[in-house]
mmCIF file of C-alpha atoms and ligand atoms in Angstrom:
data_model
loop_
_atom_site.group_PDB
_atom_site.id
_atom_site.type_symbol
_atom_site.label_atom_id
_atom_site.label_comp_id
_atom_site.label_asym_id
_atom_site.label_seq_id
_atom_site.Cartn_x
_atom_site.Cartn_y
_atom_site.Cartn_z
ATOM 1 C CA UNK A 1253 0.000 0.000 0.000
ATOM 2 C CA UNK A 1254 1.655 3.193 -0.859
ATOM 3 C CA UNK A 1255 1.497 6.075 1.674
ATOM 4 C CA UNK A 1256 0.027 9.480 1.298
ATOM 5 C CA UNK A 1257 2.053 12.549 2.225
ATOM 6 C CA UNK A 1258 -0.932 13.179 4.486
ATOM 7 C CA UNK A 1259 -0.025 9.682 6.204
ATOM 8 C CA UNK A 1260 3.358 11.034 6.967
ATOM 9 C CA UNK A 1261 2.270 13.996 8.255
ATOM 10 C CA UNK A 1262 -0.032 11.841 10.654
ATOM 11 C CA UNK A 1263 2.344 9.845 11.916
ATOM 12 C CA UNK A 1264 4.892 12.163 12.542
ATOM 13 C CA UNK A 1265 2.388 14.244 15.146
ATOM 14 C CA UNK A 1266 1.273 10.901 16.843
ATOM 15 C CA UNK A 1267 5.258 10.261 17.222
ATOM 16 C CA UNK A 1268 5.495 13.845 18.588
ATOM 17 C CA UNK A 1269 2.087 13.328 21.089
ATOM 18 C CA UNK A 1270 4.614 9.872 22.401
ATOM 19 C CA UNK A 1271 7.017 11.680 23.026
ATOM 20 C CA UNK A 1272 5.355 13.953 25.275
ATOM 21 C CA UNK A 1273 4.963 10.990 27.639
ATOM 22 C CA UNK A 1274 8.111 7.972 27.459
ATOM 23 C CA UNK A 1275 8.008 6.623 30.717
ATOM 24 C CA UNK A 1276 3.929 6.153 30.732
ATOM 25 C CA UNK A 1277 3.642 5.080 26.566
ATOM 26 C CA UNK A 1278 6.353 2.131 27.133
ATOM 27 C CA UNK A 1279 4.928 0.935 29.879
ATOM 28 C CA UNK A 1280 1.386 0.694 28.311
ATOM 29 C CA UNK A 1281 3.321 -0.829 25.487
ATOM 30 C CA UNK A 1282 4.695 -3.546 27.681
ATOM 31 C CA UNK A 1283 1.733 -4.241 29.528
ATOM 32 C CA UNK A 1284 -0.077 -5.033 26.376
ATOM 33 C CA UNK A 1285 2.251 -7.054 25.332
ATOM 34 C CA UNK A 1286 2.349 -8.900 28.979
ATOM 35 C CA UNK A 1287 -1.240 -9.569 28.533
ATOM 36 C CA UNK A 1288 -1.174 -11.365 25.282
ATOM 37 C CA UNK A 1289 1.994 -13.066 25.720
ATOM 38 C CA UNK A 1290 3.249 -13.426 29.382
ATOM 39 C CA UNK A 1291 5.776 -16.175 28.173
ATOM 40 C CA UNK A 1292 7.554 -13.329 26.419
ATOM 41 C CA UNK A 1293 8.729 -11.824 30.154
ATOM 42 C CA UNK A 1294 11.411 -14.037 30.156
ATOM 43 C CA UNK A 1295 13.024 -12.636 27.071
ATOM 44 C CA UNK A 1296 13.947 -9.071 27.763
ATOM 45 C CA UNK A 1297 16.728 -8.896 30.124
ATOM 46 C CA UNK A 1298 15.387 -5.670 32.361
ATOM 47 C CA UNK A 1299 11.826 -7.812 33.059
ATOM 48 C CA UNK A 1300 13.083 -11.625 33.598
ATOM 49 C CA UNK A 1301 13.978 -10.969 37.374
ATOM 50 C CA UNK A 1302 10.966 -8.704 38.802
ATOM 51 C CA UNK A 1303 7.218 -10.340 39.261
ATOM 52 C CA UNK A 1304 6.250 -6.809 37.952
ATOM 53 C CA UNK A 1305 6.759 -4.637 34.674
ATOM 54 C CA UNK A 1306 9.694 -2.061 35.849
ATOM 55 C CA UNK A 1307 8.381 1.859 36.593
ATOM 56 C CA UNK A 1308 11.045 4.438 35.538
ATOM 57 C CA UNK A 1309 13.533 1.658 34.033
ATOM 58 C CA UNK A 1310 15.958 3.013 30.752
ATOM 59 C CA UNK A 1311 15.740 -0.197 29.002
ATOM 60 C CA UNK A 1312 12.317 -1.033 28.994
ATOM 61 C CA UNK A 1313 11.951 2.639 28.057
ATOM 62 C CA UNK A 1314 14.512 2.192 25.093
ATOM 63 C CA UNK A 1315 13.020 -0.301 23.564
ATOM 64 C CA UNK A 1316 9.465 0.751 23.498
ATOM 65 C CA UNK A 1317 11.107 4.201 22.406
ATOM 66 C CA UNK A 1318 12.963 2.299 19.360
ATOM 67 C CA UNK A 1319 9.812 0.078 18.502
ATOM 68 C CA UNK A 1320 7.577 3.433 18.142
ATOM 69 C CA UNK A 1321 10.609 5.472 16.441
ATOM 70 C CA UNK A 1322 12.071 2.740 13.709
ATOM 71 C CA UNK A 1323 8.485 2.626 13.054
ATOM 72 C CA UNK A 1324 8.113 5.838 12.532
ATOM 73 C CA UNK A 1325 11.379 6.343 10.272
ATOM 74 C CA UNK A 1326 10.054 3.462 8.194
ATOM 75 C CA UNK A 1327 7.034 5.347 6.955
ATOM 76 C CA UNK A 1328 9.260 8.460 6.438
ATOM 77 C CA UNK A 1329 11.760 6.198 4.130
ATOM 78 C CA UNK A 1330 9.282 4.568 2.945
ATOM 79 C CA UNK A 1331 7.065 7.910 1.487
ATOM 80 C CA UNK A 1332 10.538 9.285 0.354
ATOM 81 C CA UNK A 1333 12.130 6.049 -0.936
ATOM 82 C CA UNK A 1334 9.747 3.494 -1.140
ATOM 83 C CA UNK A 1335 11.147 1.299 0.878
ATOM 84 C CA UNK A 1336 12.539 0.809 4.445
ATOM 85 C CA UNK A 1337 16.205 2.030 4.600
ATOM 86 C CA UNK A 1338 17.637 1.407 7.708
ATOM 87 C CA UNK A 1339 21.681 1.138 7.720
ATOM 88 C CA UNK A 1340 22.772 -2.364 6.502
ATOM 89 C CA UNK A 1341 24.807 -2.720 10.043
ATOM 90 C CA UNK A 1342 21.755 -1.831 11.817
ATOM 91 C CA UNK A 1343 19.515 -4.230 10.167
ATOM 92 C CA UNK A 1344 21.858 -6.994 10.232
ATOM 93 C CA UNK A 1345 21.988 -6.064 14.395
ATOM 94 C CA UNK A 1346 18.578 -6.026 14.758
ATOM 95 C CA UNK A 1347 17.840 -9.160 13.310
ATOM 96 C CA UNK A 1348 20.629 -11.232 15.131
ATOM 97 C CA UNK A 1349 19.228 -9.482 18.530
ATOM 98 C CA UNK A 1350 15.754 -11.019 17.546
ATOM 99 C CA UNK A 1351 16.979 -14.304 16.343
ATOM 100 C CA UNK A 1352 19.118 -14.897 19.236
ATOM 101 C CA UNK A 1353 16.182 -13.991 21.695
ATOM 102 C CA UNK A 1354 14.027 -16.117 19.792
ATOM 103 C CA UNK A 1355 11.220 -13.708 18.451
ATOM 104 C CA UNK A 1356 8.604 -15.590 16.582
ATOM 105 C CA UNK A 1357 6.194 -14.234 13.661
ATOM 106 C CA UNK A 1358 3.661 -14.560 16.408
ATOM 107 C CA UNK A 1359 5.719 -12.186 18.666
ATOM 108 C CA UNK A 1360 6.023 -9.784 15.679
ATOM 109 C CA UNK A 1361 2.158 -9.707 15.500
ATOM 110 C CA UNK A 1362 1.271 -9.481 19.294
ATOM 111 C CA UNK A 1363 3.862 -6.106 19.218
ATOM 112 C CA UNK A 1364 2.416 -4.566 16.286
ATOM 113 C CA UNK A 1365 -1.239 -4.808 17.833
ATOM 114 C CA UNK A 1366 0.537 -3.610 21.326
ATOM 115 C CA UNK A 1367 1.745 -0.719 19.255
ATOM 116 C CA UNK A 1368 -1.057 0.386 17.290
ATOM 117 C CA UNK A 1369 -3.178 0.297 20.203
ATOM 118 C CA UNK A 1370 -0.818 2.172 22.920
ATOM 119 C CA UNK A 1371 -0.596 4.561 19.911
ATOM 120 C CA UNK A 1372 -4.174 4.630 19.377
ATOM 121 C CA UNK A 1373 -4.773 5.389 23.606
ATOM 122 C CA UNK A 1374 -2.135 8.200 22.886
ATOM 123 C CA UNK A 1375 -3.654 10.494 20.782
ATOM 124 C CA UNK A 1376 -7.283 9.707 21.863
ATOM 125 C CA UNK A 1377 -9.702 11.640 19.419
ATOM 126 C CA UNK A 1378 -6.979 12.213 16.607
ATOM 127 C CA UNK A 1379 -7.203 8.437 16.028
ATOM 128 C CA UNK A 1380 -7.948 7.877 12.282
ATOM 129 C CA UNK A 1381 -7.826 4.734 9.726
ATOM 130 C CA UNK A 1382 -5.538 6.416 7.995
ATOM 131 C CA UNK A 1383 -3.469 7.484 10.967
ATOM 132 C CA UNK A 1384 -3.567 3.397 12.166
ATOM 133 C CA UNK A 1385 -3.229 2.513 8.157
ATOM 134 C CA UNK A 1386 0.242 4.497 8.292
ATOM 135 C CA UNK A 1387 1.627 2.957 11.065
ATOM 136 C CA UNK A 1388 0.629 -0.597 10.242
ATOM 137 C CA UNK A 1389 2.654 0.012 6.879
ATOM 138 C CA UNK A 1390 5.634 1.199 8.457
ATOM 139 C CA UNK A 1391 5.856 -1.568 11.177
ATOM 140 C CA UNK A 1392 5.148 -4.496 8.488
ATOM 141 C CA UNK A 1393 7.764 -3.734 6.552
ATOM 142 C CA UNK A 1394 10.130 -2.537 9.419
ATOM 143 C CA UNK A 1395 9.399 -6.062 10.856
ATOM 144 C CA UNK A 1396 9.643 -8.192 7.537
ATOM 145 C CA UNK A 1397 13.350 -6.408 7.101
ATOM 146 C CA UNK A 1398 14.203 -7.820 10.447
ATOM 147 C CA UNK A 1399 12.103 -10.994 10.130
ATOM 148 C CA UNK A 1400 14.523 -11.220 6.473
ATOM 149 C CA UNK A 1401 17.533 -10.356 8.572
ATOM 150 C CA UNK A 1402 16.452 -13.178 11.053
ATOM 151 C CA UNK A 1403 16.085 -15.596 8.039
ATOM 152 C CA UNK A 1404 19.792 -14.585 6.634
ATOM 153 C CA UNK A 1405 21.421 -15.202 9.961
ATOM 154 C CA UNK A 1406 19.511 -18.422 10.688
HETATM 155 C C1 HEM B 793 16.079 -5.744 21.520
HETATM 156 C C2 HEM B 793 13.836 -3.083 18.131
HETATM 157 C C3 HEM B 793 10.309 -6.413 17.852
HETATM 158 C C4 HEM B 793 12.130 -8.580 21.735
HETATM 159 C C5 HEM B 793 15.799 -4.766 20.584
HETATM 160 C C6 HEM B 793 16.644 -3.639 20.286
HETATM 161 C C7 HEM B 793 16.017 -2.898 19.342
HETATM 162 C C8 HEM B 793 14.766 -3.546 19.036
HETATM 163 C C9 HEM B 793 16.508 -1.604 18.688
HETATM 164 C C10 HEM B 793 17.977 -3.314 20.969
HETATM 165 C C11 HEM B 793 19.085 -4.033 20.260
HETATM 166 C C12 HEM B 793 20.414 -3.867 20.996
HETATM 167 O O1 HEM B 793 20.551 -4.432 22.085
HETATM 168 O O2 HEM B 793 21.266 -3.170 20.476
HETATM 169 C C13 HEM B 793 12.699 -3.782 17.736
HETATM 170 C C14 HEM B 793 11.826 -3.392 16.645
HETATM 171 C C15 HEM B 793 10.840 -4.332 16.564
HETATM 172 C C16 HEM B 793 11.098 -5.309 17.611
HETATM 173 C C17 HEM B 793 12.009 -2.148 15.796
HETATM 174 C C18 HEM B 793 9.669 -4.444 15.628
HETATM 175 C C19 HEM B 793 9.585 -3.918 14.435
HETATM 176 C C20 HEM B 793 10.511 -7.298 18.875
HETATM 177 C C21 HEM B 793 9.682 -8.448 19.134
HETATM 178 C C22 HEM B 793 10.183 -9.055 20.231
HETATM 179 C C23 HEM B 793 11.341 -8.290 20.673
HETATM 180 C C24 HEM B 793 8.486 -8.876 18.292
HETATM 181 C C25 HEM B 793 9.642 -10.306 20.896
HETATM 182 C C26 HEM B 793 8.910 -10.289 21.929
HETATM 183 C C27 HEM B 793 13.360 -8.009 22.013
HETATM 184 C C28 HEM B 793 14.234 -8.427 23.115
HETATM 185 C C29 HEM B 793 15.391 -7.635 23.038
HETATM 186 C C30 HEM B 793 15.185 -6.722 21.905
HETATM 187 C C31 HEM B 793 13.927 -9.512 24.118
HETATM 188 C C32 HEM B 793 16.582 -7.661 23.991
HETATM 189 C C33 HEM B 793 16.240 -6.698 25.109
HETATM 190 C C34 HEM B 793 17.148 -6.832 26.332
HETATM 191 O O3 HEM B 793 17.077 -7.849 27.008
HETATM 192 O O4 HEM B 793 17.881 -5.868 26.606
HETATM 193 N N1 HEM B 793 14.670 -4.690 19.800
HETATM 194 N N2 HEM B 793 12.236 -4.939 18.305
HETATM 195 N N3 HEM B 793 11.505 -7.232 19.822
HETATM 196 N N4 HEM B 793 13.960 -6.981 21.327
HETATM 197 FE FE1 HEM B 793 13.091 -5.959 19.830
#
């Protein structure tokens, strides 16, 4: 699906509304993801030793941050290019991180409906199809460049 420059536009206020707000937005990203896949705890570092999902911790806050901003950079590169272009060295990281942890296509499905609907929470009324449509893009083909990463390394 390509992406209108409207789309862009969209995305890049939701990414500026998430912003606003780190340390709540990652945690309602993790929580989501806690509640459709509690087995997944186990596999971030900064969760596997607490009963509880972390307040106030960096990593947990760095990864939700990357999740929401990769995504967001994908639908930039992928209006002005048309198609993701994240650094070769970066994608080839990203997808050994993943493979290594064991991420599954399920995993990249439960995140991407964790995302849309933290994002969704986020900016409340300004919620739009074509707001969600945008992001959906940009994380499917953010996560099949990984997912092809994942599939190189293997
Ligand atoms: C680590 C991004 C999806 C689980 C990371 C890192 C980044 C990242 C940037 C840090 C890499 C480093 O250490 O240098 C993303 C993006 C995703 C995605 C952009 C989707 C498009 C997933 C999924 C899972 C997952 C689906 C599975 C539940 C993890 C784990 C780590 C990690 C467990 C290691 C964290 C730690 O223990 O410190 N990811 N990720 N990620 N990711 Fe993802």
């Amino acid at each position: 699906m390509a992406l209108t420059e409207k789309q862009e536009v969209l995305v890049k206020e939701s990414w500026e509304i998430l912003q606003q707000n780190v340390p709540e937005y990652s945690i309602r990203l993790f929580m989501r993801i806690m509640e459709v896949a509690p087995e997944a705890k186990n596999m971030f570092s900064f969760l596997r030793d607490s009963d509880e999902i972390p307040q106030n911790n960096p990593k947990l806050q760095a990864h939700a941050m990357k999740v929401f901003k990769l995504t967001c950079e994908s639908v930039i590169q992928l209006r002005e290019h048309g198609a993701v272009a994240i650094e070769g060295s970066t994608m080839k990281h990203l997808g050994s991180v993943h493979l290594k942890i064991g991420a599954t296509d399920r995993h990249f499905d439960m995140v991407r409906d964790a995302l849309l609907r933290t994002i969704e929470e986020a900016v409340g009324e300004k919620w739009s199809e074509e707001m969600e449509g945008a992001w959906g893009v940009g994380y499917d083909q953010l996560a099949a460049a990984i997912q092809a990463e994942m599939k190189d390394d293997a």
